[in-house]
GROMACS .gro file of C-alpha atoms in nm:
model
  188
    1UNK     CA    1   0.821  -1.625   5.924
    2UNK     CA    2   1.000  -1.322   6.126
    3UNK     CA    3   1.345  -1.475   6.078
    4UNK     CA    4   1.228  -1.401   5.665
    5UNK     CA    5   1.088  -1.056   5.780
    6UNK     CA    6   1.394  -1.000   5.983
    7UNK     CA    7   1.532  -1.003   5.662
    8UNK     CA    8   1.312  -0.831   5.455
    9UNK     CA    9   1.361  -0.572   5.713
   10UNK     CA   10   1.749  -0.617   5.641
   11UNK     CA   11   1.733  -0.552   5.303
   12UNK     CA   12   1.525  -0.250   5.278
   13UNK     CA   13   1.762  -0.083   5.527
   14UNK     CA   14   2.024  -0.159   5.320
   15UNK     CA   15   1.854  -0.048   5.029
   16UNK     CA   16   1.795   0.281   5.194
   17UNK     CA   17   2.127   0.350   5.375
   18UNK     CA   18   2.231   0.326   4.946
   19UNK     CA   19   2.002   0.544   4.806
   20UNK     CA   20   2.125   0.819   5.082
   21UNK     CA   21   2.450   0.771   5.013
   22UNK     CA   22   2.382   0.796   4.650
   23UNK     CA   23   2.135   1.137   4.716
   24UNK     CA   24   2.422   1.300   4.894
   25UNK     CA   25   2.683   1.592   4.746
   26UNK     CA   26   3.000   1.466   4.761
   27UNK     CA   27   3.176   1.610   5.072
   28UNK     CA   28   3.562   1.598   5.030
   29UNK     CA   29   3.574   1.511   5.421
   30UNK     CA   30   3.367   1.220   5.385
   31UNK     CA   31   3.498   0.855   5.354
   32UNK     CA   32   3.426   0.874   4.990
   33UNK     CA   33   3.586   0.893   4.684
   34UNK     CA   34   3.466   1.113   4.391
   35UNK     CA   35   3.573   1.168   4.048
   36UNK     CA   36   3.385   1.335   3.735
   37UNK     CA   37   3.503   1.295   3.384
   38UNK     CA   38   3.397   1.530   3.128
   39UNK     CA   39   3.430   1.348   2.711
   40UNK     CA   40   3.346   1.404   2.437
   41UNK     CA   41   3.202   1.148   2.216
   42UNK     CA   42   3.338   1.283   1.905
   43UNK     CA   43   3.706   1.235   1.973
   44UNK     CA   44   3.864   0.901   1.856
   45UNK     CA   45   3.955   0.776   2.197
   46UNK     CA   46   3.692   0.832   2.408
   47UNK     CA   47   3.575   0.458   2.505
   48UNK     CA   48   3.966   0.412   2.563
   49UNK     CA   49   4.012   0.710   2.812
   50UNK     CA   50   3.724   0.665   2.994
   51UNK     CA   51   3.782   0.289   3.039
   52UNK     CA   52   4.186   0.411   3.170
   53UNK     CA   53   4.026   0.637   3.375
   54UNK     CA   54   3.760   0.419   3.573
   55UNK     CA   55   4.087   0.157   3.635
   56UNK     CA   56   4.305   0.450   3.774
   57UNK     CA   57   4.036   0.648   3.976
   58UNK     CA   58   3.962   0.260   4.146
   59UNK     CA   59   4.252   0.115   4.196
   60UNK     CA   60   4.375   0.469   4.356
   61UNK     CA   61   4.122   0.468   4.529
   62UNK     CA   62   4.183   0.120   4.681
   63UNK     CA   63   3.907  -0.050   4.507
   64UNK     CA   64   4.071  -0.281   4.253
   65UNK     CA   65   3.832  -0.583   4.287
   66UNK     CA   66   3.595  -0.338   4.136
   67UNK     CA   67   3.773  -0.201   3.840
   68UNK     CA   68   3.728  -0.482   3.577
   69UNK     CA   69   3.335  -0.481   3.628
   70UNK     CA   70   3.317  -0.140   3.587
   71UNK     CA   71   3.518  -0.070   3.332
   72UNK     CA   72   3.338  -0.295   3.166
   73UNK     CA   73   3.014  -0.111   3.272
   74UNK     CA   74   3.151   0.252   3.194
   75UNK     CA   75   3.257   0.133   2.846
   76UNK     CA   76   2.883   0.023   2.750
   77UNK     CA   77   2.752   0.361   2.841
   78UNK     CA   78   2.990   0.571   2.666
   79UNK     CA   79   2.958   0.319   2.413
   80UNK     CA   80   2.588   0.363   2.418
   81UNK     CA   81   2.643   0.749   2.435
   82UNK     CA   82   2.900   0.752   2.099
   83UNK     CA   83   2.691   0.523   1.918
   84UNK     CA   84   2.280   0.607   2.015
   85UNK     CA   85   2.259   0.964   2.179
   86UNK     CA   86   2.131   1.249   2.028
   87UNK     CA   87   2.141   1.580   2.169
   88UNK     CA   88   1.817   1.760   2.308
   89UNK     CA   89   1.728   2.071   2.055
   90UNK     CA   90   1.816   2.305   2.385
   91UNK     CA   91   2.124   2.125   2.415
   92UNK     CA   92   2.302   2.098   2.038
   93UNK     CA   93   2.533   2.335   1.875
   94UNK     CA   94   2.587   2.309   1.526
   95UNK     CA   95   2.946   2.169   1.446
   96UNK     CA   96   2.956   2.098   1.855
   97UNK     CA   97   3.038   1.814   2.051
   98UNK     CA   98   2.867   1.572   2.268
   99UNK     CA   99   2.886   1.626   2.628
  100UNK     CA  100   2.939   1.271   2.813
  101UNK     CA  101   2.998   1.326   3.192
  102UNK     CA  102   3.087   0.997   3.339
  103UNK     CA  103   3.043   1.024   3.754
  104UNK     CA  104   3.236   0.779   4.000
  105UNK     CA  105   3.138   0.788   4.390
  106UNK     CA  106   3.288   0.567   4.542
  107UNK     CA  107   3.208   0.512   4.957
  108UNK     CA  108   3.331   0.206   5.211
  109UNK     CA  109   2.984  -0.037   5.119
  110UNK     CA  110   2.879   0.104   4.770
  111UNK     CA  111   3.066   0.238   4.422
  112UNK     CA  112   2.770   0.454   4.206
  113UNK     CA  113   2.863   0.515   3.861
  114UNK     CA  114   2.662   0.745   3.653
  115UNK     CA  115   2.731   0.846   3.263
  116UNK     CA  116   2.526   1.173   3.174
  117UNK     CA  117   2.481   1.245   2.796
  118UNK     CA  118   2.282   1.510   2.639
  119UNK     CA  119   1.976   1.359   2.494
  120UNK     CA  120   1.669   1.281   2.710
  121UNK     CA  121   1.523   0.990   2.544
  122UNK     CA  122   1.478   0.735   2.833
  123UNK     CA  123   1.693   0.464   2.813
  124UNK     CA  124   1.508   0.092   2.705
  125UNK     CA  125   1.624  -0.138   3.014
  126UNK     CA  126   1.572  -0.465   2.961
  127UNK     CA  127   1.274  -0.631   3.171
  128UNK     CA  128   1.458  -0.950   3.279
  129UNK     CA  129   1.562  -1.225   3.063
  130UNK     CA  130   1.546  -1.138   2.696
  131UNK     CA  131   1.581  -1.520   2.593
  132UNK     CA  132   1.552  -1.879   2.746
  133UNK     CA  133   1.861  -1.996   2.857
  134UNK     CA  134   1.817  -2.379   2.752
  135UNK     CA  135   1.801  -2.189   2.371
  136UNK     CA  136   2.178  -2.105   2.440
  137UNK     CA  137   2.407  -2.334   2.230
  138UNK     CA  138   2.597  -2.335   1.918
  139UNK     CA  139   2.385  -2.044   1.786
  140UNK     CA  140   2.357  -1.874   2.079
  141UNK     CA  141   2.407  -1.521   1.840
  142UNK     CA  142   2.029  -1.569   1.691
  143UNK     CA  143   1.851  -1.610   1.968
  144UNK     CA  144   2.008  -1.271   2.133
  145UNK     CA  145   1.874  -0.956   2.070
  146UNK     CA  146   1.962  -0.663   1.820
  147UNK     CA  147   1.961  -0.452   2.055
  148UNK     CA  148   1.973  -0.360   2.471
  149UNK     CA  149   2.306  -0.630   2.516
  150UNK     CA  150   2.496  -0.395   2.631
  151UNK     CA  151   2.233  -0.284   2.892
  152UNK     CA  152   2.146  -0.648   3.016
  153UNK     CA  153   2.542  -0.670   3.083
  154UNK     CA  154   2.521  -0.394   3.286
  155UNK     CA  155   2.226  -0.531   3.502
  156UNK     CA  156   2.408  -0.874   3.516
  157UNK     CA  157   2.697  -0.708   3.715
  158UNK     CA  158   2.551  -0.356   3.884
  159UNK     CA  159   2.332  -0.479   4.219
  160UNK     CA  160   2.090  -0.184   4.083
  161UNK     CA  161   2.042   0.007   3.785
  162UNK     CA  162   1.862   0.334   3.678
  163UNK     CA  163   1.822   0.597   3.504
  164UNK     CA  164   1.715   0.997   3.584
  165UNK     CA  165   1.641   1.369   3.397
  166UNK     CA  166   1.892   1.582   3.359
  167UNK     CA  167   1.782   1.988   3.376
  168UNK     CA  168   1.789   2.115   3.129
  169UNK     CA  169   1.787   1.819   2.908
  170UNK     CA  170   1.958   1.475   2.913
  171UNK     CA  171   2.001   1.242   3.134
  172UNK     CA  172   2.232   1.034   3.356
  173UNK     CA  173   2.212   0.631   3.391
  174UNK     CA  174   2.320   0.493   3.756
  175UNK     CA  175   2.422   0.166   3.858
  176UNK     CA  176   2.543   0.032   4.194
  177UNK     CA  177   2.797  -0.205   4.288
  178UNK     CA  178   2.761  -0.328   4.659
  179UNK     CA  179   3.108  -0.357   4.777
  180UNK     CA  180   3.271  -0.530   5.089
  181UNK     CA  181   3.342  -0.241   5.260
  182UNK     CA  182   3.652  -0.361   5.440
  183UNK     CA  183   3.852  -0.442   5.101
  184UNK     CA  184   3.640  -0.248   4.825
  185UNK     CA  185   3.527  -0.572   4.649
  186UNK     CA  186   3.222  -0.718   4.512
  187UNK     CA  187   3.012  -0.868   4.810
  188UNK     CA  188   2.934  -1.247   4.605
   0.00000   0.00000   0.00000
C-alpha cells in the first residue's frame, strides 16, 4: 500500500512540476525552447508549412524523436482549424483571414504544443474509446466514427490533452508530450 502511494505521490508531482512549466512565460534564458507560428487557414499550404515547421523548430532544437508525433499532432489541429473553425462575431472581418497561431514550448522533460484559432466553440474530445476493439477487422471504417478521429489520434500520442479560452474570443488546444529529458524523446 505506500509503495502504490509512493507512487501516486510520484505522479501528481510530476503532473504538477508540468502544469508549471506549461503556466510559465517563456523566458529566453531558460532551458527551453519556444517558437510561435502565425497561419492562415486560407492559404493553400498551410497544413504543409506548419507540418515543415514543427520538424525544423524540433529537430533544431535537438528533439527529433519527437518530431514525427507531433507533426502528426500539429497537422490535425490546423487541419481541424482549416476545415471546422469559425470565427467569433468579435473576431471576423469580412473578406479576412483566419488567424491559426500554432505554439511550440519545448523544455528538458516536456514539449507543449498549442494551436489557437479564432472561434470559441469548445472542442468535442473524445471520452475514451469510441468503439470496441474486438469490432476492428476487415471493416474496421464502419465501426469508426464520422467525426472526432483526428482528436482521438491526438490523445493516443499526447500524455495530456486540453483545451482553454482565448480573450477575446477563441481558443487554444494543448497537448503534452513527456519527453526523456536527457535525449528529447518520448519516455515509452
Amino acid at each position: 500500500m505506500d509503495a502504490r502511494r509512493a507512487e501516486q505521490h510520484k505522479h501528481v508531482a510530476s503532473e504538477l512540476d508540468a502544469f508549471a512549466h506549461w503556466y510559465v512565460a517563456p523566458d529566453p534564458s531558460s532551458a527551453g525552447h519556444f517558437l510561435t507560428l502565425t497561419l492562415f487557414a486560407e492559404f493553400p499550404d498551410t497544413l504543409r508549412v506548419a507540418r515543415n515547421m514543427t520538424a525544423t523548430f524540433l529537430q533544431g532544437a535537438g528533439a527529433d524523436a519527437a518530431v514525427d508525433d507531433a507533426r502528426l499532432i500539429v497537422s490535425e489541429l490546423v487541419g481541424n482549424v482549416v476545415n471546422h473553425a469559425v470565427p467569433d462575431r468579435c473576431l471576423a472581418h469580412p473578406g479576412g483571414t483566419r488567424r491559426i497561431d500554432v505554439t511550440f514550448k519545448l523544455w528538458p522533460k516536456w514539449l507543449f504544443v498549442g494551436v489557437t484559432d479564432e472561434d470559441s466553440t469548445p472542442p468535442l474530445l473524445p471520452l475514451g474509446d469510441t468503439f470496441s476493439p474486438g469490432l476492428l477487422g476487415e471493416l474496421a471504417e464502419a465501426v469508426l466514427p464520422d467525426s472526432g478521429r483526428g482528436l482521438l489520434i491526438v490523445q493516443r500520442l499526447a500524455a495530456a490533452v486540453w483545451w482553454t479560452p482565448e480573450e477575446p474570443g477563441g481558443k487554444t488546444v494543448w497537448c503534452r508530450f513527456d519527453l526523456d529529458g536527457e535525449t528529447g524523446g518520448r519516455k515509452l
